Short mmCIF file of C-alpha atoms and ligand atoms in Angstrom, two decimals:
data_model
loop_
_atom_site.label_atom_id
_atom_site.label_comp_id
_atom_site.label_asym_id
_atom_site.label_seq_id
_atom_site.Cartn_x
_atom_site.Cartn_y
_atom_site.Cartn_z
CA MET A 1 43.13 27.99 -79.74
CA ALA A 2 44.64 24.84 -78.23
CA GLN A 3 45.21 21.88 -80.50
CA LYS A 4 42.60 19.15 -80.02
CA THR A 5 43.33 15.52 -80.80
CA LEU A 6 40.68 12.83 -81.12
CA LEU A 7 41.91 9.27 -80.51
CA LYS A 8 39.66 6.50 -81.76
CA GLY A 9 39.95 2.93 -80.53
CA ARG A 10 38.66 0.82 -77.66
CA VAL A 11 39.01 3.29 -74.80
CA LEU A 12 38.99 1.60 -71.38
CA SER A 13 38.12 3.50 -68.22
CA PHE A 14 37.23 2.50 -64.65
CA ASN A 15 34.24 3.86 -62.74
CA GLY A 16 35.03 1.99 -59.54
CA SER A 17 37.10 -0.82 -58.12
CA PRO A 18 36.93 -4.25 -59.81
CA PHE A 19 37.61 -5.75 -56.39
CA GLU A 20 34.13 -4.66 -55.26
CA GLY A 21 31.30 -6.55 -56.94
CA GLU A 22 31.67 -8.10 -60.39
CA PRO A 23 35.16 -7.29 -61.74
CA THR A 24 33.82 -6.19 -65.13
CA ASP A 25 31.15 -3.87 -63.68
CA ALA A 26 33.83 -1.35 -62.77
CA THR A 27 34.89 -0.84 -66.39
CA GLU A 28 33.51 1.18 -69.31
CA LEU A 29 34.42 1.10 -72.98
CA HIS A 30 34.21 4.21 -75.17
CA GLU A 31 34.88 4.68 -78.88
CA ALA A 32 36.98 7.81 -78.61
CA VAL A 33 38.80 10.18 -76.29
CA LEU A 34 39.46 13.87 -76.93
CA ILE A 35 42.71 15.43 -75.73
CA GLU A 36 43.18 19.17 -75.30
CA ASP A 37 45.95 21.07 -73.50
CA GLY A 38 47.53 17.85 -72.24
CA ARG A 39 44.34 16.67 -70.56
CA ILE A 40 41.36 14.49 -71.28
CA ALA A 41 38.63 16.84 -72.56
CA ALA A 42 35.88 14.34 -73.46
CA LEU A 43 35.01 10.67 -73.82
CA GLY A 44 32.24 9.16 -75.88
CA SER A 45 31.09 7.93 -79.25
CA ALA A 46 33.44 8.55 -82.17
CA SER A 47 30.76 10.15 -84.34
CA ASP A 48 29.45 12.50 -81.61
CA LEU A 49 32.95 13.68 -80.76
CA SER A 50 33.90 14.10 -84.43
CA VAL A 51 30.81 16.23 -85.06
CA ALA A 52 31.32 18.30 -81.91
CA HIS A 53 35.03 18.87 -82.60
CA PRO A 54 35.49 19.00 -86.39
CA GLU A 55 38.78 20.88 -85.99
CA ALA A 56 40.40 18.07 -83.96
CA LYS A 57 43.26 16.09 -85.45
CA VAL A 58 42.12 12.47 -85.65
CA LYS A 59 44.21 9.40 -84.85
CA ASP A 60 42.39 6.12 -85.49
CA TYR A 61 43.81 3.12 -83.62
CA GLY A 62 41.18 0.70 -84.93
CA ASP A 63 40.49 -2.07 -82.43
CA LYS A 64 43.54 -1.35 -80.30
CA LEU A 65 42.95 -0.80 -76.58
CA ILE A 66 43.52 2.72 -75.26
CA SER A 67 44.25 2.61 -71.52
CA ALA A 68 45.62 5.02 -68.97
CA GLY A 69 49.41 4.82 -68.98
CA PHE A 70 50.82 2.33 -66.52
CA VAL A 71 51.83 3.58 -63.07
CA ASP A 72 54.74 1.81 -61.35
CA PRO A 73 54.93 2.87 -57.68
CA HIS A 74 58.13 1.08 -56.59
CA VAL A 75 61.27 1.02 -58.74
CA HIS A 76 65.00 1.58 -58.41
CA TYR A 77 66.05 3.31 -61.63
CA PRO A 78 69.76 3.03 -60.66
CA GLN A 79 69.43 -0.76 -60.85
CA THR A 80 68.65 -0.66 -64.59
CA ALA A 81 72.08 -1.91 -65.69
CA MET A 82 72.22 -4.81 -63.18
CA ILE A 83 68.71 -6.21 -63.67
CA ALA A 84 68.69 -10.03 -63.97
CA SER A 85 71.73 -10.68 -61.76
CA TRP A 86 71.93 -14.36 -60.85
CA GLY A 87 71.58 -16.51 -57.84
CA LYS A 88 71.35 -14.43 -54.64
CA ARG A 89 68.76 -13.75 -52.00
CA LEU A 90 68.05 -10.24 -50.73
CA ILE A 91 70.98 -9.35 -48.46
CA ASP A 92 73.62 -11.06 -50.64
CA TRP A 93 71.98 -9.65 -53.75
CA LEU A 94 72.25 -6.11 -52.31
CA ASN A 95 75.91 -6.59 -51.32
CA SER A 96 77.04 -8.45 -54.45
CA TYR A 97 75.24 -6.60 -57.21
CA THR A 98 73.21 -3.62 -56.06
CA PHE A 99 75.58 -1.63 -53.90
CA PRO A 100 78.53 -1.83 -56.35
CA GLU A 101 76.27 -0.55 -59.14
CA GLU A 102 74.76 2.22 -56.99
CA MET A 103 78.30 3.43 -56.12
CA LYS A 104 78.64 4.60 -59.72
CA PHE A 105 75.99 7.28 -59.29
CA ASP A 106 78.36 9.76 -57.73
CA ASP A 107 79.17 10.46 -61.38
CA PRO A 108 76.48 12.79 -62.76
CA VAL A 109 77.26 11.74 -66.35
CA TYR A 110 76.63 8.08 -65.55
CA ALA A 111 73.50 8.98 -63.55
CA ALA A 112 72.13 10.97 -66.52
CA GLU A 113 72.89 8.12 -68.92
CA ILE A 114 71.05 5.53 -66.80
CA ALA A 115 68.13 7.86 -66.02
CA SER A 116 67.62 8.41 -69.72
CA ARG A 117 68.02 4.70 -70.54
CA TYR A 118 65.54 3.76 -67.80
CA LEU A 119 62.92 6.24 -69.04
CA ASP A 120 63.40 5.07 -72.64
CA LEU A 121 62.86 1.46 -71.61
CA THR A 122 59.83 2.11 -69.41
CA THR A 123 58.18 4.39 -71.97
CA ALA A 124 58.60 1.64 -74.55
CA HIS A 125 56.73 -0.63 -72.13
CA GLY A 126 53.87 1.85 -71.62
CA THR A 127 54.74 3.14 -68.16
CA THR A 128 54.14 6.86 -67.85
CA THR A 129 54.61 7.48 -64.10
CA MET A 130 56.84 5.79 -61.55
CA CYS A 131 58.02 6.28 -58.00
CA SER A 132 61.76 5.60 -57.85
CA PHE A 133 64.42 5.15 -55.26
CA CYS A 134 67.60 6.95 -56.36
CA THR A 135 71.00 6.40 -54.65
CA ILE A 136 72.54 8.25 -51.72
CA HIS A 137 74.02 10.74 -54.21
CA PRO A 138 72.06 13.97 -54.75
CA GLU A 139 73.38 13.81 -58.35
CA SER A 140 71.24 10.69 -58.91
CA VAL A 141 68.11 12.62 -57.95
CA ASP A 142 68.98 15.62 -60.10
CA ALA A 143 69.64 13.32 -63.08
CA PHE A 144 66.32 11.50 -62.75
CA PHE A 145 64.17 14.60 -62.31
CA SER A 146 65.96 16.45 -65.12
CA ALA A 147 65.36 13.54 -67.51
CA ALA A 148 61.69 13.33 -66.48
CA ILE A 149 61.16 17.07 -66.99
CA ALA A 150 62.69 16.87 -70.46
CA ARG A 151 60.03 14.26 -71.30
CA GLY A 152 57.14 15.97 -69.52
CA GLN A 153 56.60 12.99 -67.24
CA ARG A 154 54.91 12.90 -63.85
CA VAL A 155 57.38 11.11 -61.57
CA VAL A 156 58.12 10.70 -57.89
CA ALA A 157 61.60 9.97 -56.51
CA GLY A 158 63.93 10.62 -53.61
CA LYS A 159 67.48 10.29 -52.39
CA THR A 160 67.94 6.84 -50.81
CA CYS A 161 69.32 7.39 -47.31
CA MET A 162 71.68 4.84 -45.69
CA ASP A 163 74.08 5.45 -42.83
CA ARG A 164 75.05 1.89 -41.88
CA ASN A 165 75.42 -1.66 -43.24
CA ALA A 166 76.41 -0.34 -46.65
CA PRO A 167 79.92 0.06 -48.08
CA GLU A 168 82.09 3.13 -47.66
CA GLY A 169 81.09 5.54 -50.41
CA LEU A 170 77.45 4.52 -50.16
CA ARG A 171 76.72 5.90 -46.70
CA ASP A 172 75.58 9.31 -45.59
CA THR A 173 74.94 10.28 -41.95
CA ALA A 174 71.79 11.12 -40.04
CA GLN A 175 72.59 14.81 -40.53
CA THR A 176 73.73 14.77 -44.17
CA GLY A 177 70.88 12.43 -45.11
CA TYR A 178 68.45 14.92 -43.61
CA ASP A 179 70.15 18.01 -45.06
CA GLN A 180 70.50 16.63 -48.59
CA SER A 181 66.96 15.24 -48.64
CA LYS A 182 65.60 18.57 -47.44
CA SER A 183 67.46 20.60 -50.01
CA LEU A 184 66.45 18.21 -52.84
CA LEU A 185 62.85 18.34 -51.65
CA GLU A 186 62.90 22.15 -51.62
CA LYS A 187 64.56 22.23 -55.04
CA TRP A 188 62.28 19.79 -56.83
CA HIS A 189 58.94 19.12 -55.12
CA GLY A 190 56.15 20.65 -57.20
CA VAL A 191 58.38 21.68 -60.12
CA ASN A 192 56.52 20.79 -63.33
CA ARG A 193 55.17 17.27 -62.72
CA ILE A 194 57.81 16.31 -60.13
CA SER A 195 57.12 15.10 -56.58
CA TYR A 196 59.74 14.37 -53.95
CA ALA A 197 59.51 11.25 -51.76
CA ILE A 198 61.40 11.01 -48.49
CA THR A 199 63.36 7.75 -48.88
CA PRO A 200 64.99 5.78 -46.06
CA ARG A 201 66.04 2.56 -47.87
CA PHE A 202 65.01 0.15 -45.06
CA SER A 203 65.67 -0.04 -41.36
CA PRO A 204 68.77 -2.32 -41.59
CA THR A 205 70.66 0.42 -43.46
CA SER A 206 69.63 3.33 -41.23
CA THR A 207 70.61 3.98 -37.61
CA PRO A 208 67.86 4.98 -35.20
CA ASP A 209 69.28 8.53 -35.46
CA GLN A 210 68.80 8.53 -39.22
CA LEU A 211 65.28 7.09 -39.02
CA GLU A 212 64.45 9.79 -36.48
CA ALA A 213 65.83 12.50 -38.79
CA MET A 214 63.78 11.11 -41.71
CA GLY A 215 60.69 11.10 -39.48
CA ALA A 216 61.37 14.72 -38.54
CA LEU A 217 61.68 15.73 -42.20
CA TRP A 218 58.39 13.98 -43.01
CA ALA A 219 56.71 15.77 -40.11
CA GLU A 220 57.91 19.07 -41.62
CA HIS A 221 56.62 18.00 -45.06
CA PRO A 222 53.60 15.74 -44.50
CA GLU A 223 52.43 16.58 -48.03
CA CYS A 224 55.31 14.47 -49.39
CA LEU A 225 55.21 10.74 -49.87
CA MET A 226 57.62 8.56 -47.89
CA GLN A 227 58.83 5.28 -49.43
CA THR A 228 60.68 2.34 -47.94
CA HIS A 229 60.78 -1.48 -47.76
CA LEU A 230 58.99 -3.66 -45.22
CA SER A 231 58.91 -7.38 -44.47
CA GLU A 232 60.34 -8.68 -47.73
CA GLN A 233 62.34 -11.77 -46.67
CA THR A 234 62.42 -13.85 -43.50
CA ASP A 235 66.23 -13.42 -43.13
CA GLU A 236 65.78 -9.67 -43.40
CA ILE A 237 63.10 -9.71 -40.69
CA GLU A 238 65.44 -11.67 -38.38
CA TRP A 239 68.16 -9.11 -39.05
CA VAL A 240 65.81 -6.24 -38.21
CA ARG A 241 64.87 -8.03 -34.98
CA SER A 242 68.55 -8.24 -33.98
CA LEU A 243 69.25 -4.61 -34.89
CA PHE A 244 66.16 -3.27 -33.06
CA PRO A 245 65.65 -5.63 -30.10
CA GLU A 246 63.23 -3.21 -28.43
CA ALA A 247 60.89 -2.95 -31.42
CA ARG A 248 57.56 -4.81 -31.34
CA ASP A 249 58.00 -5.87 -34.98
CA TYR A 250 59.54 -4.62 -38.25
CA LEU A 251 56.89 -1.93 -38.78
CA ASP A 252 57.59 -0.58 -35.30
CA THR A 253 61.14 0.31 -36.41
CA TYR A 254 59.45 2.89 -38.67
CA GLU A 255 56.47 3.70 -36.47
CA GLN A 256 58.54 4.70 -33.41
CA PHE A 257 60.43 7.25 -35.53
CA GLY A 258 57.41 8.86 -37.19
CA LEU A 259 57.75 6.87 -40.42
CA LEU A 260 54.28 5.32 -40.46
CA GLY A 261 51.54 7.30 -42.16
CA GLY A 262 48.90 7.54 -44.84
CA ASN A 263 51.39 9.06 -47.28
CA GLY A 264 53.78 6.15 -46.73
CA LEU A 265 54.53 3.53 -49.38
CA TYR A 266 55.74 0.19 -48.08
CA GLY A 267 57.30 -2.14 -50.65
CA HIS A 268 56.87 -5.94 -50.57
CA VAL A 269 55.00 -6.40 -47.21
CA ILE A 270 54.90 -10.19 -47.56
CA HIS A 271 55.43 -11.65 -44.08
CA LEU A 272 53.33 -9.21 -42.04
CA GLU A 273 52.23 -9.89 -38.49
CA ASP A 274 48.67 -9.13 -37.42
CA ARG A 275 49.66 -5.96 -35.56
CA GLU A 276 51.48 -4.69 -38.63
CA ARG A 277 48.50 -5.35 -40.88
CA ASP A 278 46.18 -3.61 -38.45
CA ARG A 279 48.37 -0.52 -38.04
CA LEU A 280 49.02 -0.19 -41.79
CA ARG A 281 45.26 -0.33 -42.34
CA GLU A 282 44.48 2.12 -39.52
CA VAL A 283 46.74 4.79 -40.98
CA ASP A 284 45.67 3.96 -44.59
CA ALA A 285 49.24 3.29 -45.71
CA ALA A 286 49.98 2.09 -49.26
CA LEU A 287 51.15 -1.48 -49.78
CA ILE A 288 53.14 -2.21 -52.93
CA HIS A 289 53.10 -5.67 -54.48
CA CYS A 290 56.28 -6.44 -56.45
CA PRO A 291 55.57 -9.92 -57.84
CA THR A 292 58.46 -10.46 -60.29
CA SER A 293 60.90 -9.35 -57.60
CA ASN A 294 59.30 -11.52 -54.96
CA THR A 295 59.79 -14.64 -57.06
CA PHE A 296 63.14 -13.58 -58.56
CA ILE A 297 64.80 -12.87 -55.19
CA GLY A 298 62.84 -15.69 -53.58
CA SER A 299 60.93 -13.55 -51.07
CA GLY A 300 57.44 -15.07 -50.91
CA LEU A 301 53.82 -14.75 -51.97
CA PHE A 302 51.99 -11.46 -51.28
CA ASP A 303 48.51 -11.90 -49.78
CA MET A 304 46.58 -9.82 -52.33
CA ASN A 305 43.17 -11.24 -51.55
CA GLY A 306 43.46 -10.97 -47.77
CA LEU A 307 44.90 -7.46 -47.79
CA ILE A 308 42.35 -6.09 -50.26
CA ARG A 309 39.55 -7.69 -48.25
CA GLU A 310 40.85 -5.95 -45.13
CA GLY A 311 40.60 -2.64 -47.00
CA HIS A 312 44.27 -1.93 -47.67
CA ARG A 313 45.32 0.34 -50.54
CA VAL A 314 47.43 -1.85 -52.85
CA GLY A 315 49.56 -0.96 -55.87
CA LEU A 316 51.47 -3.09 -58.36
CA ALA A 317 55.14 -2.45 -59.14
CA THR A 318 58.11 -3.84 -61.05
CA ASP A 319 60.74 -3.17 -58.35
CA THR A 320 63.30 -2.92 -61.18
CA GLY A 321 66.05 -4.33 -60.83
CA GLY A 322 65.17 -6.74 -58.00
CA GLY A 323 62.18 -7.24 -60.25
CA SER A 324 63.11 -9.05 -63.43
CA SER A 325 61.28 -6.81 -65.91
CA PHE A 326 60.58 -3.20 -66.88
CA SER A 327 57.13 -4.24 -68.10
CA MET A 328 53.93 -3.68 -66.17
CA LEU A 329 52.28 -6.30 -68.42
CA ARG A 330 54.84 -8.88 -67.28
CA THR A 331 54.28 -7.67 -63.72
CA MET A 332 50.52 -8.21 -64.05
CA ALA A 333 51.23 -11.72 -65.35
CA ALA A 334 53.39 -12.43 -62.30
CA ALA A 335 50.65 -11.09 -60.00
CA TYR A 336 48.23 -13.44 -61.72
CA GLU A 337 50.56 -16.40 -61.18
CA ILE A 338 51.06 -15.58 -57.51
CA GLY A 339 47.28 -15.26 -57.16
CA GLN A 340 46.96 -18.74 -58.64
CA LEU A 341 49.53 -20.13 -56.22
CA ARG A 342 47.43 -18.67 -53.40
CA GLY A 343 44.22 -20.07 -54.91
CA ARG A 344 42.83 -16.71 -56.09
CA PRO A 345 43.13 -15.90 -59.81
CA LEU A 346 42.96 -12.18 -60.50
CA HIS A 347 40.60 -11.07 -63.27
CA PRO A 348 42.21 -9.15 -66.18
CA SER A 349 40.23 -6.04 -65.18
CA GLN A 350 41.71 -6.32 -61.66
CA LEU A 351 45.22 -6.67 -63.08
CA LEU A 352 44.82 -3.63 -65.34
CA TRP A 353 43.23 -1.66 -62.49
CA LEU A 354 46.14 -2.50 -60.17
CA GLY A 355 48.66 -1.27 -62.76
CA THR A 356 46.80 2.00 -63.34
CA VAL A 357 44.15 3.27 -60.87
CA GLY A 358 45.32 1.18 -57.90
CA SER A 359 48.92 2.27 -58.27
CA ALA A 360 47.87 5.91 -58.80
CA GLN A 361 45.89 5.66 -55.55
CA THR A 362 49.00 4.52 -53.69
CA LEU A 363 50.73 7.68 -54.92
CA ARG A 364 47.66 9.79 -53.92
CA MET A 365 47.50 10.89 -57.56
CA ASP A 366 44.34 9.13 -58.72
CA ASP A 367 42.67 12.50 -59.29
CA ARG A 368 45.28 13.23 -62.02
CA ILE A 369 46.65 9.99 -63.48
CA GLY A 370 45.86 6.26 -63.75
CA ASN A 371 42.45 6.55 -65.42
CA ILE A 372 40.79 8.11 -68.44
CA ALA A 373 38.28 10.69 -67.27
CA VAL A 374 37.54 14.29 -68.14
CA GLY A 375 40.06 16.65 -66.57
CA MET A 376 42.72 14.03 -65.99
CA GLU A 377 46.20 14.29 -67.46
CA ALA A 378 46.47 12.65 -70.88
CA ASP A 379 49.02 9.92 -70.11
CA LEU A 380 47.92 6.96 -72.21
CA VAL A 381 49.12 3.64 -73.56
CA VAL A 382 47.74 2.17 -76.78
CA LEU A 383 47.92 -1.63 -76.74
CA ASP A 384 47.92 -3.91 -79.76
CA LEU A 385 46.08 -7.02 -78.55
CA ALA A 386 47.56 -9.14 -81.38
CA SER A 387 51.20 -8.07 -81.20
CA THR A 388 52.84 -11.46 -81.81
CA PRO A 389 51.74 -14.57 -83.70
CA ALA A 390 51.28 -16.47 -80.42
CA ILE A 391 49.10 -13.75 -78.90
CA ALA A 392 47.22 -13.07 -82.16
CA GLN A 393 46.14 -16.70 -82.64
CA ARG A 394 44.69 -16.77 -79.12
CA GLU A 395 43.07 -13.34 -79.37
CA ALA A 396 41.49 -14.24 -82.72
CA HIS A 397 38.87 -16.46 -81.13
CA ALA A 398 38.27 -14.50 -77.92
CA ASP A 399 34.60 -14.29 -76.94
CA ASP A 400 34.80 -10.95 -75.17
CA LEU A 401 37.12 -8.07 -74.39
CA TRP A 402 38.62 -9.74 -71.32
CA GLU A 403 39.47 -12.91 -73.18
CA ALA A 404 41.04 -10.68 -75.84
CA VAL A 405 43.09 -8.71 -73.31
CA PHE A 406 44.32 -11.60 -71.15
CA PRO A 407 46.80 -13.12 -73.68
CA THR A 408 48.49 -9.70 -73.93
CA ILE A 409 48.71 -9.49 -70.14
CA MET A 410 50.21 -12.97 -69.92
CA MET A 411 52.45 -12.95 -72.99
CA GLY A 412 52.79 -9.32 -74.04
CA ASP A 413 55.85 -7.11 -73.87
CA ASP A 414 56.98 -3.85 -75.47
CA ARG A 415 55.83 -5.16 -78.86
CA ALA A 416 52.25 -4.80 -77.57
CA VAL A 417 52.77 -1.07 -76.97
CA ALA A 418 51.67 0.65 -80.18
CA GLU A 419 51.92 4.19 -78.85
CA VAL A 420 52.37 6.12 -75.64
CA TRP A 421 50.96 9.58 -74.89
CA ILE A 422 52.55 11.73 -72.22
CA ALA A 423 50.71 14.90 -71.20
CA GLY A 424 48.82 14.86 -74.49
CA ARG A 425 51.90 14.35 -76.67
CA ALA A 426 52.50 11.16 -78.65
CA VAL A 427 55.86 9.54 -78.00
CA THR A 428 57.17 6.45 -79.70
CA GLY A 429 55.86 3.18 -78.34
N1 LIG B 1 65.45 -3.81 -49.61
C1 LIG B 1 66.34 -2.81 -49.41
N2 LIG B 1 66.84 -2.36 -50.58
C2 LIG B 1 66.26 -3.08 -51.54
C3 LIG B 1 66.35 -3.07 -52.97
O1 LIG B 1 67.09 -2.31 -53.58
N3 LIG B 1 65.58 -3.97 -53.63
C4 LIG B 1 64.76 -4.83 -52.98
N4 LIG B 1 64.02 -5.69 -53.68
N5 LIG B 1 64.65 -4.86 -51.65
C5 LIG B 1 65.40 -4.00 -50.93
ZN1 LIG B 2 62.70 -1.84 -53.71
#
């Protein structure tokens, strides 16, 4: 018989969106969660579950918070080693720091080392699933998926395609970009917990021929996600306008080549025009908010309130290493601060929802990950809400759960992560 494990603590689940109605009405607290065969088998009172499952191994986390593992739907794992590089805006930042680092991933040994380092760091921060850009090198995709399989993680990634405006050694062609993406997709998509995402970096680094080839591949595999960048910085938008003078707007440079769809993830989306907002909504595309990146690279303030009100699907992401952190807690804090700058503070339940359910929805995986419900995969993070003296002294006089959680969102880091569970297996927090 399968091993059962009963985790006791403050188990947080969502029964709806905290952006509809009162933010706290969408949440439920349970005393315990039962794990069996890598999945959530039951939720409920600790005594009922103990009586019903006397054979279960018990792990008592006291008053720690047990949440779904964090889901990070826009990252660049190859940028791990150059995170926190100083002083540049997007295009200069790419040319000065990013592209030289990404060149190194033609070496499978280096790619494996960084993939493993990245997954160690993100696990320590409580992230259990991410959607990553790799580099143009197929080796970088193999390294990432191999490392994820070794850890049993559900991940999404793809070969980043670029055939112009990138240095020699970091360019493919329309044909090789298509061929390599297709063979990686056929090799990896659906293996264990792996999903392949078709990945044109952004329209400035792809010719129309390459965008068309990526669109063709997506049409052949509409079940796959497609990820890219859209409307991040004003200089970038001007550049896109000069490269695609016929296009109605930035989104049109994707739309005209078949790269707009409901399985598309569009990172940043800060300076959108009305037509772009309307079309993204019509096709039910996923918009990814990357708040630490948007302040770090100086891109702008995402319109969370307006876009959610219009009915967009929104996820929350680190954008490591344009983002300045591996931590989804730090990312929630940055989203809160940007909300404040726009006059709309996000409630802690909304921040936690964005980093779990909301992000899982953007990956079309909310039936499997991002929440704690019977049948879902047991990817969990256990949070200590008093992990440092500064946080503990604030949490000590909290009046309710949300006041207890908020200091950890604003000031917490990997020290707040007491334990992480991946597919029902405890890994070190
Ligand atoms: N736009 C195109 N490539 C990138 C990248 O690597 N990071 C960020 N933040 N924006 C991009
Ligand atoms: Zn990015």
